[in-house]
Short mmCIF file of C-alpha atoms in Angstrom, two decimals:
data_model
loop_
_atom_site.label_atom_id
_atom_site.label_comp_id
_atom_site.label_asym_id
_atom_site.label_seq_id
_atom_site.Cartn_x
_atom_site.Cartn_y
_atom_site.Cartn_z
CA MET H 14 43.14 -92.01 -0.10
CA ALA H 15 43.69 -93.44 3.52
CA PHE H 16 44.87 -89.77 4.58
CA ASN H 17 42.11 -88.03 3.17
CA ARG H 18 39.45 -90.13 4.70
CA LEU H 19 41.35 -89.60 8.19
CA TRP H 20 41.43 -85.94 7.68
CA HIS H 21 37.94 -85.62 6.55
CA ARG H 22 36.67 -87.84 9.72
CA SER H 23 38.61 -85.67 12.06
CA PHE H 24 37.28 -82.56 10.66
CA ARG H 25 33.58 -83.91 11.12
CA LEU H 26 34.43 -84.65 14.61
CA SER H 27 35.85 -81.37 15.54
CA ILE H 28 32.46 -79.74 14.47
CA PRO H 29 30.28 -80.18 17.47
CA PRO H 30 26.59 -81.11 16.86
CA ARG H 31 23.63 -78.88 17.75
CA HIS H 32 23.24 -80.91 21.24
CA LEU H 33 26.66 -80.34 22.14
CA ALA H 34 26.66 -76.53 21.62
CA PRO H 35 27.86 -74.60 24.47
CA PRO H 36 25.13 -73.55 26.94
CA GLY H 37 23.17 -70.25 26.20
CA THR H 38 24.71 -70.10 22.76
CA ARG H 39 21.38 -70.97 20.60
CA SER H 40 18.84 -69.11 23.06
CA ARG H 41 21.32 -65.79 22.85
CA ALA H 42 20.78 -66.18 19.02
CA LEU H 43 17.25 -66.63 19.37
CA SER H 44 16.92 -63.83 21.96
CA ILE H 45 18.49 -61.56 19.59
CA GLN H 46 16.45 -62.56 16.61
CA SER H 47 13.37 -62.11 18.81
CA LYS H 48 14.89 -58.65 19.72
CA ALA H 49 15.31 -57.42 16.48
CA PRO H 50 11.59 -56.58 15.48
CA ALA H 51 11.27 -54.83 18.84
CA LEU H 52 14.35 -52.63 18.06
CA GLU H 53 12.92 -51.85 14.80
CA ARG H 54 9.39 -50.82 16.00
CA ARG H 55 11.36 -48.72 18.65
CA ALA H 56 13.88 -46.92 16.29
CA ARG H 57 10.43 -46.29 14.37
CA ARG H 58 8.88 -44.67 17.12
CA ARG H 59 11.72 -42.40 17.60
CA ARG H 60 11.28 -40.96 14.14
CA ILE H 61 8.71 -37.95 14.17
CA PRO H 62 6.29 -38.38 11.15
CA TRP H 63 6.18 -35.45 8.89
CA ARG H 64 2.41 -35.16 9.50
CA TYR H 65 3.11 -34.01 13.17
CA VAL H 66 5.61 -31.57 11.80
CA ALA H 67 3.14 -30.21 9.40
CA ALA H 68 0.33 -30.04 12.23
CA LEU H 69 2.78 -28.13 14.48
CA LEU H 70 3.87 -25.62 11.67
CA SER H 71 -0.20 -25.43 11.23
CA LEU H 72 -0.78 -24.84 14.71
CA GLY H 73 1.97 -22.01 15.29
CA THR H 74 0.77 -20.36 12.18
CA GLY H 75 -2.72 -20.28 13.22
CA ALA H 76 -1.89 -18.85 16.83
CA ALA H 77 0.43 -16.26 15.00
CA VAL H 78 -2.40 -15.02 12.80
CA GLY H 79 -4.99 -15.27 15.44
CA THR H 80 -2.65 -13.00 17.52
CA ALA H 81 -2.31 -10.37 15.25
CA ALA H 82 -6.08 -10.70 14.46
CA ARG H 83 -6.95 -10.22 18.07
CA LEU H 84 -4.60 -7.03 18.50
CA TRP H 85 -5.72 -5.56 14.99
CA LEU H 86 -9.55 -5.73 16.45
CA THR H 87 -8.44 -4.61 19.81
CA LEU H 88 -6.65 -1.53 18.35
CA ARG H 89 -10.06 -1.04 16.22
CA THR H 90 -12.52 -1.44 18.84
CA GLU H 91 -10.69 0.02 21.82
CA ALA H 92 -9.29 2.91 20.35
CA PRO H 93 -9.98 6.55 21.61
CA PHE H 94 -12.88 7.89 19.66
CA PRO H 95 -11.90 11.37 18.02
CA GLY H 96 -12.61 14.36 20.52
CA THR H 97 -12.07 12.78 23.40
CA GLU H 98 -9.44 13.58 26.02
CA GLU H 99 -7.30 10.36 25.33
CA ASP H 100 -7.48 10.99 21.81
CA ASP H 101 -6.09 14.63 22.49
CA VAL H 102 -3.24 13.56 24.18
CA ALA H 103 -2.22 11.12 21.62
CA LEU H 104 -2.60 13.84 18.76
CA ASP H 105 -0.31 16.09 20.81
CA ALA H 106 2.05 13.44 20.97
CA LEU H 107 2.01 12.89 17.27
CA ALA H 108 2.05 16.77 16.30
CA ASP H 109 5.30 16.84 18.47
CA GLN H 110 6.96 13.97 16.45
CA ILE H 111 5.91 15.64 13.29
CA GLU H 112 7.36 19.00 14.35
CA GLU H 113 10.91 16.97 15.02
CA LEU H 114 10.95 15.67 11.20
CA HIS H 115 13.94 17.31 9.68
CA ILE H 116 11.83 17.87 6.19
CA VAL H 117 9.08 20.08 8.08
CA LYS H 118 11.70 21.98 9.74
CA HIS H 119 13.72 22.49 6.14
CA LEU H 120 10.24 23.97 4.72
CA ARG H 121 9.65 26.15 7.19
CA ALA H 122 12.90 27.52 7.06
CA GLY H 123 12.27 28.37 3.69
CA GLU H 124 9.72 30.86 4.46
CA ASP H 125 10.44 34.66 5.08
CA ASN H 126 8.83 36.64 7.60
CA SER H 127 5.93 37.89 5.54
CA GLY H 128 5.01 34.15 4.39
CA LYS H 129 5.72 34.80 0.91
CA GLY H 130 8.76 32.56 0.80
CA PRO H 131 8.65 29.50 -1.86
CA TRP H 132 6.84 27.20 0.92
CA VAL H 133 3.81 28.74 2.51
CA GLU H 134 2.28 26.53 5.38
CA LEU H 135 -1.28 25.54 4.94
CA ASP H 136 -3.71 25.60 7.92
CA ILE H 137 -5.94 22.59 7.56
CA LYS H 138 -7.24 21.74 11.03
CA GLU H 139 -10.84 22.70 9.95
CA ASN H 140 -10.56 25.26 6.99
CA MET H 141 -7.98 25.79 4.54
CA THR H 142 -7.44 29.55 5.45
CA GLU H 143 -8.39 31.39 8.53
CA THR H 144 -10.79 33.71 7.08
CA ALA H 145 -13.62 35.61 8.41
CA THR H 146 -15.84 34.26 5.98
CA ASP H 147 -14.96 30.50 6.00
CA ARG H 148 -13.96 30.67 9.87
CA ASP H 149 -17.06 28.33 10.98
CA LYS H 150 -17.21 26.37 7.94
CA THR H 151 -16.27 22.66 8.06
CA ILE H 152 -14.02 21.56 5.08
CA ARG H 153 -14.30 17.93 4.15
CA PRO H 154 -15.99 16.49 7.24
CA PHE H 155 -15.21 12.96 6.14
CA THR H 156 -11.56 13.09 6.36
CA ARG H 157 -11.78 15.74 9.12
CA ARG H 158 -14.55 13.71 11.20
CA VAL H 159 -15.28 10.55 10.30
CA MET H 160 -11.37 9.77 9.53
CA GLY H 161 -9.75 12.00 12.27
CA GLY H 162 -8.17 11.32 15.20
CA ILE H 163 -5.35 9.18 15.96
CA GLN H 164 -6.70 5.97 14.49
CA GLY H 165 -7.53 7.89 11.43
CA LEU H 166 -5.64 10.52 9.73
CA GLY H 167 -4.52 11.93 12.68
CA VAL H 168 -2.19 15.16 12.30
CA GLN H 169 -1.02 16.50 8.83
CA ARG H 170 1.36 19.28 8.07
CA ALA H 171 0.88 20.80 4.54
CA PHE H 172 2.94 23.09 2.70
CA TRP H 173 2.15 25.14 -0.64
CA ASN H 174 4.76 26.24 -3.18
CA SER H 175 3.36 29.03 -4.47
CA GLU H 176 6.20 29.58 -7.50
CA THR H 177 6.00 25.81 -8.46
CA ARG H 178 2.22 25.29 -7.30
CA GLU H 179 3.33 22.05 -5.54
CA LEU H 180 1.73 20.45 -2.73
CA PHE H 181 3.87 18.80 0.06
CA ALA H 182 1.95 17.22 3.00
CA VAL H 183 3.29 15.04 5.82
CA VAL H 184 0.04 12.57 6.71
CA TRP H 185 -0.61 10.13 9.25
CA ILE H 186 -2.39 6.63 8.81
CA GLY H 187 -3.84 5.13 11.83
CA PRO H 188 -4.88 1.48 12.45
CA ARG H 189 -8.36 2.22 12.03
CA LEU H 190 -7.88 2.83 8.22
CA SER H 191 -6.52 -0.77 7.36
CA GLY H 192 -8.47 -2.94 5.08
CA TRP H 193 -6.22 -5.84 6.26
CA PRO H 194 -4.82 -6.15 9.27
CA THR H 195 -1.48 -3.58 9.39
CA VAL H 196 -2.19 -2.48 5.77
CA ALA H 197 -4.02 0.84 4.91
CA HIS H 198 -7.24 0.58 2.98
CA GLY H 199 -7.42 1.55 -0.72
CA GLY H 200 -10.21 3.74 -0.19
CA ALA H 201 -8.82 5.80 2.55
CA ILE H 202 -5.70 6.25 0.28
CA VAL H 203 -8.27 7.55 -2.53
CA ALA H 204 -9.43 9.87 0.09
CA MET H 205 -6.32 11.63 1.00
CA PHE H 206 -5.36 12.05 -2.72
CA GLN H 207 -8.75 13.82 -3.57
CA ASP H 208 -8.25 15.79 -0.49
CA ALA H 209 -4.82 16.99 -1.32
CA MET H 210 -5.84 17.38 -5.13
CA SER H 211 -8.62 19.34 -4.35
CA ARG H 212 -6.58 21.79 -2.37
CA MET H 213 -3.87 21.86 -5.17
CA ILE H 214 -7.02 23.35 -7.54
CA ALA H 215 -8.35 25.35 -4.99
CA GLY H 216 -5.05 27.01 -4.07
CA PRO H 217 -4.15 28.66 -1.00
CA HIS H 218 -6.74 31.19 -0.64
CA MET H 219 -10.09 28.89 -1.46
CA PRO H 220 -12.00 26.75 0.60
CA ILE H 221 -12.15 22.96 -1.29
CA ASP H 222 -15.82 22.80 -0.73
CA ASN H 223 -15.87 24.67 -3.80
CA ILE H 224 -14.15 22.18 -6.08
CA PRO H 225 -16.18 19.15 -7.03
CA THR H 226 -15.25 15.39 -7.33
CA PRO H 227 -12.44 14.73 -10.23
CA ALA H 228 -13.97 13.03 -13.48
CA SER H 229 -11.57 10.31 -12.95
CA LEU H 230 -9.03 9.40 -10.51
CA SER H 231 -6.53 6.45 -11.33
CA VAL H 232 -4.41 5.20 -8.55
CA THR H 233 -1.29 2.54 -8.68
CA TYR H 234 -0.33 0.64 -5.89
CA ALA H 235 3.35 -0.06 -5.92
CA ARG H 236 4.21 -1.41 -2.56
CA PRO H 237 1.84 -2.09 0.40
CA THR H 238 1.26 0.77 2.67
CA PHE H 239 1.07 0.01 6.34
CA THR H 240 -0.85 1.86 8.95
CA PHE H 241 0.44 3.62 12.28
CA ASP H 242 3.31 5.29 10.30
CA LEU H 243 3.84 8.56 8.79
CA TYR H 244 4.17 9.51 5.23
CA ILE H 245 4.99 12.01 2.57
CA LEU H 246 1.92 12.98 0.05
CA ARG H 247 3.46 15.11 -3.05
CA SER H 248 1.01 16.49 -5.37
CA SER H 249 1.63 18.73 -8.36
CA PHE H 250 0.07 19.83 -11.87
CA ALA H 251 0.82 17.78 -14.90
CA ARG H 252 2.54 19.89 -17.49
CA PRO H 253 0.74 20.57 -20.98
CA ASP H 254 1.58 19.15 -24.08
CA LEU H 255 2.10 22.07 -26.19
CA SER H 256 3.19 20.32 -29.64
CA LYS H 257 1.17 21.26 -32.45
CA ASP H 258 1.25 17.82 -34.31
CA ALA H 259 -0.69 17.72 -37.58
CA PRO H 260 -3.51 15.46 -37.48
CA ALA H 261 -3.20 11.78 -38.51
CA PRO H 262 -4.66 11.26 -42.18
CA GLU H 263 -8.14 9.57 -42.56
CA PRO H 264 -7.73 5.67 -42.95
CA ALA H 265 -8.80 4.33 -46.53
CA PRO H 266 -11.95 2.26 -46.52
CA ALA H 267 -11.59 -1.23 -45.78
CA LYS H 268 -13.54 -2.20 -48.88
CA SER H 269 -12.40 0.07 -51.51
CA TRP H 270 -14.23 -1.58 -54.15
CA LEU H 271 -17.69 -0.83 -52.50
CA PRO H 272 -19.62 2.06 -53.15
CA SER H 273 -19.85 4.64 -50.26
CA TRP H 274 -23.31 3.87 -49.62
CA LYS H 275 -22.55 0.07 -49.23
CA ASP H 276 -19.56 0.47 -47.35
CA LEU H 277 -20.68 -0.14 -43.42
CA THR H 278 -17.36 -0.30 -41.76
CA LYS H 279 -17.17 1.15 -38.49
CA LYS H 280 -15.31 4.69 -38.65
CA PRO H 281 -13.74 6.70 -35.81
CA THR H 282 -15.96 10.11 -34.87
CA SER H 283 -14.22 12.78 -34.34
CA THR H 284 -15.05 14.12 -30.76
CA VAL H 285 -13.95 17.46 -29.34
CA SER H 286 -12.42 17.07 -26.06
CA GLU H 287 -13.28 19.32 -22.90
CA PRO H 288 -10.49 21.19 -21.64
CA THR H 289 -9.15 19.35 -18.65
CA MET H 290 -6.64 19.96 -15.45
CA GLU H 291 -4.75 17.12 -14.37
CA VAL H 292 -2.83 16.97 -11.22
CA ASN H 293 -0.49 14.08 -10.64
CA GLY H 294 0.20 12.84 -6.99
CA THR H 295 2.75 10.13 -4.88
CA LEU H 296 2.47 8.73 -1.23
CA GLU H 297 5.95 7.93 -0.25
CA SER H 298 7.34 6.83 3.14
CA LEU H 299 10.06 8.99 5.03
CA ASP H 300 12.63 7.36 3.50
CA GLY H 301 11.58 8.09 -0.15
CA GLU H 302 10.05 4.95 -1.07
CA ILE H 303 6.99 5.40 -3.30
CA LYS H 304 3.73 3.60 -2.05
CA VAL H 305 1.18 4.77 -4.46
CA ARG H 306 1.30 6.75 -7.70
CA ALA H 307 -2.40 8.61 -8.46
CA LYS H 308 -3.64 11.17 -11.03
CA GLY H 309 -7.04 13.07 -10.94
CA VAL H 310 -8.55 14.88 -13.77
CA TRP H 311 -11.08 17.75 -13.71
CA PRO H 312 -12.95 19.24 -16.48
CA ALA H 313 -12.26 22.65 -16.92
CA SER H 314 -16.25 23.57 -16.53
CA ALA H 315 -16.63 22.04 -13.30
CA VAL H 316 -13.75 24.35 -11.73
CA PRO H 317 -14.62 27.85 -10.37
CA PHE H 318 -14.40 30.56 -12.87
CA GLN H 319 -11.95 32.55 -10.73
CA LEU H 320 -9.24 29.64 -10.80
CA PHE H 321 -8.54 30.35 -14.29
CA ASP H 322 -6.07 33.05 -14.52
CA GLN H 323 -3.92 33.36 -17.65
CA ARG H 324 -0.86 31.82 -16.08
CA ARG H 325 -2.39 28.88 -15.06
CA LEU H 326 -4.27 28.41 -18.68
CA GLN H 327 -0.49 28.83 -20.17
CA ILE H 328 1.41 26.70 -17.89
CA PHE H 329 -0.43 23.64 -16.74
CA ASN H 330 -2.69 21.23 -18.36
CA ILE H 331 -5.52 23.43 -19.32
CA ARG H 332 -6.80 23.21 -23.14
CA ASP H 333 -8.69 26.10 -24.15
CA GLN H 334 -11.19 25.46 -26.95
CA GLU H 335 -11.34 28.42 -29.24
CA PRO H 336 -14.86 28.98 -31.13
#
């Protein structure tokens, strides 16, 4: 017992009291404790809040969109007008670029010396053909004047195949035809299809001003069509459906237990469809990627009579109603 008391006493004496602690120990501990909040605040300051990151991203996105819009407006407002010297220089450069395309060289090589080969190039500067009667007649002034120039439809090269009755055209879409920055307007694409399909119906020896507007024109936009680029427009007649299927039997009345004069169920009315001429078209990139699909329908009564030869009535999608 005496030994334990002696040991506890020596142990308590070995621990120096607070007033006997080494100088500076307590002050150093207090200074560390006082500096801890400051260090924590400094660490927080070094971290960039997410709201600042979001603000920087928004600022960068707005600057990029503003720059694109400014360039788009510059191209629309400061572009050379159709018929000016600057526009003619730009059109000449575009024409040289089209002449170097492999597909244009290939189609021109398919012609013979008499111009009666499988593909015949069409002159679409002003008229469908260079004839004495149509030389002074302007064809489609909307597409050739309002939408003309390097900022519009620019230069086109069209080829007609008399055997398959197909139209192949290399078209240019300028930045003035954009509805959204760098994206072509849907109305401009529809005007291009209507112009090409009218040429299909008219053929290579007739002006297209004699062709009326289609009864219906459906367009499917598969992918965005960007402006300031060259595209390929294909157009062909739809093949006729020559199958002679028996008509479907008339459906039984919904309420057979009623007399005929009391059965007010709506019955389908038999309508005789007018003969039509259907033309299909696609707008593709130079790599063959389809951008737009279109289908135009013309009533047979609206098409000039001289277009209805016996061969076209048999091959293409024209249903002749016999009395």
